XYZ file of N, CA, C and O in Angstrom:
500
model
N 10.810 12.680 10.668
C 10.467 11.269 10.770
C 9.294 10.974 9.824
O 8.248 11.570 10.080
N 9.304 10.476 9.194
C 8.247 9.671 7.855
C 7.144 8.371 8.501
O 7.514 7.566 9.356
N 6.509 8.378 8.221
C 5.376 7.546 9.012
C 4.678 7.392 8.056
O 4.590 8.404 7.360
N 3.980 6.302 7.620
C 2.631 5.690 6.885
C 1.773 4.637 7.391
O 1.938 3.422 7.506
N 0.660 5.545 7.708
C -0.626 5.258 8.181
C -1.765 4.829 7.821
O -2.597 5.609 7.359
N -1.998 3.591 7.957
C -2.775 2.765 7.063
C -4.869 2.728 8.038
O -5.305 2.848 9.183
N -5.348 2.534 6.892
C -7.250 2.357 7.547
C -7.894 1.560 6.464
O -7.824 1.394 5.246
N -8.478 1.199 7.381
C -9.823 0.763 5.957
C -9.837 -0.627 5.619
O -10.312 -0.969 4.536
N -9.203 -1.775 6.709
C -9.344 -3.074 6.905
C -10.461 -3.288 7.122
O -11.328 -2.425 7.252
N -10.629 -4.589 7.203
C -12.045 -5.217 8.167
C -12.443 -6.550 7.590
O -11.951 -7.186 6.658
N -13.457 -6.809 8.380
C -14.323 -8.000 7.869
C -15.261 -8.225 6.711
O -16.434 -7.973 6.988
N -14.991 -8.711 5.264
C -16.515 -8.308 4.432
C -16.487 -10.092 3.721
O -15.655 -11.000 3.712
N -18.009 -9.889 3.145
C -18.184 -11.288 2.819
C -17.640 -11.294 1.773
O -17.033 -10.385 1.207
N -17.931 -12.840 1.314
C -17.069 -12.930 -0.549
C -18.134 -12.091 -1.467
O -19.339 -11.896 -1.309
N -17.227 -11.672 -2.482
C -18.105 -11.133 -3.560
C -18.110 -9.417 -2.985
O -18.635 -8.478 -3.584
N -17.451 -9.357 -1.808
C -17.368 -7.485 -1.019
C -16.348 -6.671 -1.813
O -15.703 -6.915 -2.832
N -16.420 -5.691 -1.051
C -15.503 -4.900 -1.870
C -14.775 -3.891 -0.326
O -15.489 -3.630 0.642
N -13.711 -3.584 -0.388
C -12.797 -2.754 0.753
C -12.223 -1.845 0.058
O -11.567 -2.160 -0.935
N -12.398 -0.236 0.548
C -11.421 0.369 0.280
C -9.944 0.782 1.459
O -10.050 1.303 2.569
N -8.875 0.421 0.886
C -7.494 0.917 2.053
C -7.145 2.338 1.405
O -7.385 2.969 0.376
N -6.517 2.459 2.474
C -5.552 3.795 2.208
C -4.169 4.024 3.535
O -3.941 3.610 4.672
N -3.676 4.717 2.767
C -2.433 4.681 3.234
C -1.959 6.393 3.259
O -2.194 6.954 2.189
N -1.395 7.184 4.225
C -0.990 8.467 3.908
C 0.078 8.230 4.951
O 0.071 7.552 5.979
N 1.233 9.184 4.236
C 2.636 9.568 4.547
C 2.962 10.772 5.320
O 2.760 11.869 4.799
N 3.341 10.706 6.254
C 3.819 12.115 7.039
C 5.000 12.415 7.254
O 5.851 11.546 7.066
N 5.342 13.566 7.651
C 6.411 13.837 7.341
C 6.653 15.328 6.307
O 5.825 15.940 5.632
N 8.468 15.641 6.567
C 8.796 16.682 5.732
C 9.016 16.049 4.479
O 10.197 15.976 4.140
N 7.940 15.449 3.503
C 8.053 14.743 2.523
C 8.273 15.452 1.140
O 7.229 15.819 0.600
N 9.283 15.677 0.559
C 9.422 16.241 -0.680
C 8.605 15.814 -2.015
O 8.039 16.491 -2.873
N 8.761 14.516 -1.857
C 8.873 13.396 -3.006
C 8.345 11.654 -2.935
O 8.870 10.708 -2.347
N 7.685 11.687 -3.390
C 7.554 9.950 -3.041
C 7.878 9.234 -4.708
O 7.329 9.676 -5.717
N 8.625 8.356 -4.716
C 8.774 7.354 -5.397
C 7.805 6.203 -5.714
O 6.723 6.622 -6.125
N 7.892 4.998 -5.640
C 6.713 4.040 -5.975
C 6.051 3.895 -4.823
O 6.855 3.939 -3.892
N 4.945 3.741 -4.460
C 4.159 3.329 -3.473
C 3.438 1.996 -4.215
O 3.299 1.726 -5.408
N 3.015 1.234 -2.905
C 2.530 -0.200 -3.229
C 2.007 -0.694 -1.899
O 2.030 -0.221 -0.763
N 1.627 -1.578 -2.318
C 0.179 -1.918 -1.344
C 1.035 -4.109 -1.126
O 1.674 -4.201 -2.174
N 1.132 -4.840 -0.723
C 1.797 -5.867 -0.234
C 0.667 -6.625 1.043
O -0.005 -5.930 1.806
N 0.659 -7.928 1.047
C 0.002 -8.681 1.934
C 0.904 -9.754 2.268
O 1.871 -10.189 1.642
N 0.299 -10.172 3.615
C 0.892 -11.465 4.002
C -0.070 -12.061 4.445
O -0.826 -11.400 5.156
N -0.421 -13.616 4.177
C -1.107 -14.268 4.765
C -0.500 -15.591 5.840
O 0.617 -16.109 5.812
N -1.721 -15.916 6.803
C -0.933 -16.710 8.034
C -0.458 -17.558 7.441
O -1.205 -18.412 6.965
N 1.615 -17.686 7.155
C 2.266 -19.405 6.581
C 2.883 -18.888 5.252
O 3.757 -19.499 4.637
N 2.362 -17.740 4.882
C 2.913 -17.553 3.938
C 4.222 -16.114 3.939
O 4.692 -15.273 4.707
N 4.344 -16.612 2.443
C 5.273 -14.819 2.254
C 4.967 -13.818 2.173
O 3.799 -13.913 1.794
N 5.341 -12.191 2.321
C 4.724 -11.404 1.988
C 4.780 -10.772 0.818
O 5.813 -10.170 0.524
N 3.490 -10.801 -0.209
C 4.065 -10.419 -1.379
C 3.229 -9.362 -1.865
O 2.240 -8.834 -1.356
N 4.083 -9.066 -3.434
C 3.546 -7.560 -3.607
C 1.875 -8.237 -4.591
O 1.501 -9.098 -5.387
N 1.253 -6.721 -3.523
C -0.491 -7.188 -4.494
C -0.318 -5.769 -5.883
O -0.344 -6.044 -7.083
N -0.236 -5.053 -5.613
C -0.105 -3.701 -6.429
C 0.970 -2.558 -6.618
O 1.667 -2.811 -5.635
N 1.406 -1.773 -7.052
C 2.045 -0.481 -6.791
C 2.004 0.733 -8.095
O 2.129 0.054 -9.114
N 1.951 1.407 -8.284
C 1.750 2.829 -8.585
C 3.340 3.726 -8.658
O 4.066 3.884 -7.675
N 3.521 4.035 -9.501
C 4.828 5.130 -9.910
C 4.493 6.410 -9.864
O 3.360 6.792 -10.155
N 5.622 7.343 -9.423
C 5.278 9.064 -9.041
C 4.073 9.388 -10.528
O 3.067 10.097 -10.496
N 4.533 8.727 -11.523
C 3.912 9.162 -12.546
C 2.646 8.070 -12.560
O 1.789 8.830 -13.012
N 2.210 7.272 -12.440
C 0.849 6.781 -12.458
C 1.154 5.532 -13.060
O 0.110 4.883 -12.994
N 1.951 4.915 -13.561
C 2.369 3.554 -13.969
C 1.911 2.688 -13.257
O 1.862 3.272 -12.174
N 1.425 1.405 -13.045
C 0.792 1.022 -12.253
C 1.148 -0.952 -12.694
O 1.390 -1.515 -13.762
N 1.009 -1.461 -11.262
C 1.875 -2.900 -11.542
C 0.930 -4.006 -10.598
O 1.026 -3.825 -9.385
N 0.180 -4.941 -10.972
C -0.406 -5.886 -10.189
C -0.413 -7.040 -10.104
O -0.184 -7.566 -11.194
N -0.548 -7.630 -9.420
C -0.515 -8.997 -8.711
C -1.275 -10.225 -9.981
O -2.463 -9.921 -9.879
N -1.244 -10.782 -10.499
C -1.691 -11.637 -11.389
C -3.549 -12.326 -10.785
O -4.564 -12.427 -11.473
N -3.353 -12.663 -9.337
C -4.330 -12.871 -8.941
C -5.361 -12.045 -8.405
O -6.406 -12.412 -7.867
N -4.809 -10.497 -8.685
C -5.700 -9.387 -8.046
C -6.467 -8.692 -9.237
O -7.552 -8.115 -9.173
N -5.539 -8.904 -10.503
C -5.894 -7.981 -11.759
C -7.647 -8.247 -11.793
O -8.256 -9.175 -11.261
N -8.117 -7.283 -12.476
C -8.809 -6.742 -12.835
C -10.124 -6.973 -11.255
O -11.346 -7.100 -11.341
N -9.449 -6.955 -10.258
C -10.516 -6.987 -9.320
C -10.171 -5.526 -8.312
O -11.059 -4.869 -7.768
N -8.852 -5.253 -8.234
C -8.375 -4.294 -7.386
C -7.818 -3.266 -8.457
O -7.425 -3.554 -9.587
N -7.862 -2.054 -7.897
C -7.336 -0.886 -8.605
C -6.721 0.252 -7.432
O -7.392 0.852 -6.593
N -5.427 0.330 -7.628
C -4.161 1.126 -6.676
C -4.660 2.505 -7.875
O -4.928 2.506 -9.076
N -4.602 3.564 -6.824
C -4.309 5.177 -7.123
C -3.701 5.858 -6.174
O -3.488 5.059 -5.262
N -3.283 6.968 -5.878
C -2.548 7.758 -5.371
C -3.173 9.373 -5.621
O -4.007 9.777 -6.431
N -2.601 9.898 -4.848
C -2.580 11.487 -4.678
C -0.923 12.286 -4.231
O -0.256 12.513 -3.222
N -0.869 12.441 -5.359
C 0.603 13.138 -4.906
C 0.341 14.180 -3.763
O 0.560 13.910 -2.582
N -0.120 15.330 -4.172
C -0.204 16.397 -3.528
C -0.513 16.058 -2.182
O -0.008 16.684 -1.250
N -1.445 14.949 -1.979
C -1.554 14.580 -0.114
C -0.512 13.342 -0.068
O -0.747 12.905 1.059
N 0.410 12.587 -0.563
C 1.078 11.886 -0.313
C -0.093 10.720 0.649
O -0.272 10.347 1.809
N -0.637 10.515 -0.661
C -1.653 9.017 0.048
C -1.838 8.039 -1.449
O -1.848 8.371 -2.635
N -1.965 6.786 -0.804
C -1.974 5.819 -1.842
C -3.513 5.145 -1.609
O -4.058 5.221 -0.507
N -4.012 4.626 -2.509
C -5.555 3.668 -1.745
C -5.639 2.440 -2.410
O -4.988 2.410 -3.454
N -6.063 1.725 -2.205
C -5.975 0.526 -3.077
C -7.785 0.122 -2.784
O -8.266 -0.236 -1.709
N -8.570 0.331 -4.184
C -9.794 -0.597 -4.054
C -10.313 -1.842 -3.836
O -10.908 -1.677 -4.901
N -10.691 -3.017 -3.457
C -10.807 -4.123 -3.531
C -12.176 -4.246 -3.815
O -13.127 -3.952 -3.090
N -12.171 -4.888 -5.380
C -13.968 -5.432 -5.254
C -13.879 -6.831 -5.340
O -12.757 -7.324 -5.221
N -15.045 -7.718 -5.563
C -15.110 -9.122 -5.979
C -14.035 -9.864 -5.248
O -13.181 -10.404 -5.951
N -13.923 -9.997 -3.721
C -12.983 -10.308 -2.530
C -13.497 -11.730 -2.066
O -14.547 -12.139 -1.571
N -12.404 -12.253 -2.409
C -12.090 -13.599 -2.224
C -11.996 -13.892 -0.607
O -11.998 -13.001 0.242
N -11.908 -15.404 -0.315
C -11.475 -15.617 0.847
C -9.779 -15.832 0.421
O -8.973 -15.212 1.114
N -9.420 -16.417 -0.339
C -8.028 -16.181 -0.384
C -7.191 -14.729 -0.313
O -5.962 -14.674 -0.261
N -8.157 -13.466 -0.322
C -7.808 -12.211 -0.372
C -7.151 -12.160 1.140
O -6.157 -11.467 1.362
N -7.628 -12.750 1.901
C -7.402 -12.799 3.910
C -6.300 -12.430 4.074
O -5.533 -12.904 3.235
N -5.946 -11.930 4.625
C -3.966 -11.276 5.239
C -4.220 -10.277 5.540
O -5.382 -9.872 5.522
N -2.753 -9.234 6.083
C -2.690 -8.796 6.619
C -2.527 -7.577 5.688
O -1.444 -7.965 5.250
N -2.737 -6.362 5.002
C -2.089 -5.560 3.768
C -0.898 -4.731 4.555
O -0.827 -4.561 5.773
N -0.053 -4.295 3.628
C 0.841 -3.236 4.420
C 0.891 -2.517 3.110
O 0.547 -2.845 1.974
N 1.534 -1.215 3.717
C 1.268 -0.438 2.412
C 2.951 0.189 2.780
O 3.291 0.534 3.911
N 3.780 0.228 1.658
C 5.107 0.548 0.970
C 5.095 1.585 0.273
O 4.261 1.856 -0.591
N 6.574 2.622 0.801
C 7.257 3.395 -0.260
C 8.541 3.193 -0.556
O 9.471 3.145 0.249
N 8.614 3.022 -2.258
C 10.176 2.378 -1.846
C 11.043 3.399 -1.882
O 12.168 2.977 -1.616
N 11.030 4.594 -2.099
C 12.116 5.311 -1.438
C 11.164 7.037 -1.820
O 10.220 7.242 -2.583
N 12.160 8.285 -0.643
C 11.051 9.253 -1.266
C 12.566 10.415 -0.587
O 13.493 10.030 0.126
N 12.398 11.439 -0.974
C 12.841 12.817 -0.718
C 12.266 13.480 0.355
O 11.053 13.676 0.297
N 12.980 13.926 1.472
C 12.815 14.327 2.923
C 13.460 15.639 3.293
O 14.673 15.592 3.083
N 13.002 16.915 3.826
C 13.486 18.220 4.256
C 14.547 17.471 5.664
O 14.267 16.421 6.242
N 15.085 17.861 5.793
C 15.827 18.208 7.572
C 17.179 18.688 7.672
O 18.104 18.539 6.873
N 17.157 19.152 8.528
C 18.780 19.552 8.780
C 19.194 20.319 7.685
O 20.353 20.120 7.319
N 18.304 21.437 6.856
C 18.279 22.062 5.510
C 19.035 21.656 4.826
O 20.119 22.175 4.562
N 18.589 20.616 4.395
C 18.956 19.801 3.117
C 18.048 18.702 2.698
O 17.654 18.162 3.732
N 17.719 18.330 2.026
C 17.095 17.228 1.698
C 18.059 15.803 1.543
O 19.254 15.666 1.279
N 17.080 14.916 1.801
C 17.645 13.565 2.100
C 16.784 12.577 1.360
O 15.649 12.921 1.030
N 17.315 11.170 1.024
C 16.578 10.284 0.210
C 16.567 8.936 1.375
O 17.538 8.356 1.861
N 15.275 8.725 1.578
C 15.526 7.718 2.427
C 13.685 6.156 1.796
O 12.535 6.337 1.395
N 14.444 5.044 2.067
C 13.977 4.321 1.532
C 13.617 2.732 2.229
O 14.255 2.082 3.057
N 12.253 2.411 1.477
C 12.075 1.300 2.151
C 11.232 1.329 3.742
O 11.509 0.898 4.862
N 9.698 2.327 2.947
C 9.405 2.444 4.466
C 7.753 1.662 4.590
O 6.946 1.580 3.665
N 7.586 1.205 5.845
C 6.409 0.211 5.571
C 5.184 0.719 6.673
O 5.534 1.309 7.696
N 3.990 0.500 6.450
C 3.133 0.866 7.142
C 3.066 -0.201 8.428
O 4.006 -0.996 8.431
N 2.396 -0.304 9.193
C 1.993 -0.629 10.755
C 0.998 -1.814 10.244
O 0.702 -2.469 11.243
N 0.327 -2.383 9.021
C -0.639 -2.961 8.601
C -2.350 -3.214 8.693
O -2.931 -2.749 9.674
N -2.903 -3.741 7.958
C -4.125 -3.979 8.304
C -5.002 -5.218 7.955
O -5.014 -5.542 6.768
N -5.533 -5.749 8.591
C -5.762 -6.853 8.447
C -7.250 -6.861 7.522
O -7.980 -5.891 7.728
N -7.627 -7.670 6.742
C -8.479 -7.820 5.621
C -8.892 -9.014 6.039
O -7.931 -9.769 6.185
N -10.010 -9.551 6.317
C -10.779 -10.592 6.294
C -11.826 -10.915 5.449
O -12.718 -10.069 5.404
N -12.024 -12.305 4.489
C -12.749 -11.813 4.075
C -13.896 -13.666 3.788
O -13.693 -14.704 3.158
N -14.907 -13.193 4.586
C -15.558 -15.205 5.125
C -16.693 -14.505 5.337
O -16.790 -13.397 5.865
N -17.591 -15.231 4.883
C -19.092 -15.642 5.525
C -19.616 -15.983 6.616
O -20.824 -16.210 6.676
């Protein structure tokens, strides 16, 4: 069973900075893209960042150059920095893999589309 476990929400003023993270459990072979996604109250949930097995890296137009997504293969964890945090930054983050390589039943398996439990980001005076 694959699980991703998210920390590192909270309350900070404007102009703060948050670090998240996200780690994967599981008989995990392989991870594919990981990405970091928010929703705010009314709205859609959309993608803020994501990161390729190889380090390619893809962001949000309104996040660039304030947030920076990295990863750790070897621990199968993703983090996403946040500095210079807006109040429009506010939502909820979830953190995404879109598909990864899994041991069981001795064989490996590809299974995809898995989402974290979320965390909520606040960010007001």
């Amino acid at each position: 069973q694959v699980q991703l476990v998210e920390s590192g929400g909270g309350l900070v003023q404007p102009g703060g900075s948050l670090r998240l993270s996200c780690a994967a459990s599981g008989s995990i072979l392989s991870i594919n893209t990981m990405g970091w996604y928010r929703q705010a109250p009314g709205k859609q949930r959309e993608l803020v960042a994501a990161i390729s097995s190889s380090g390619s890296t893809n962001y949000a137009d309104s996040v660039k150059g304030r947030f920076t997504i990295s990863r750790d293969n070897a621990k199968n964890t993703v983090s996403l920095q946040m500095n210079s945090l807006k109040p429009e930054d506010t939502a909820v983050y979830y953190c995404n893999v879109d598909s990864l390589s899994y041991y069981g039943a001795l064989r490996s398996h590809t299974g995809y589309d898995y989402w974290g439990q979320g965390t909520q980001v606040t960010v007001s005076s």
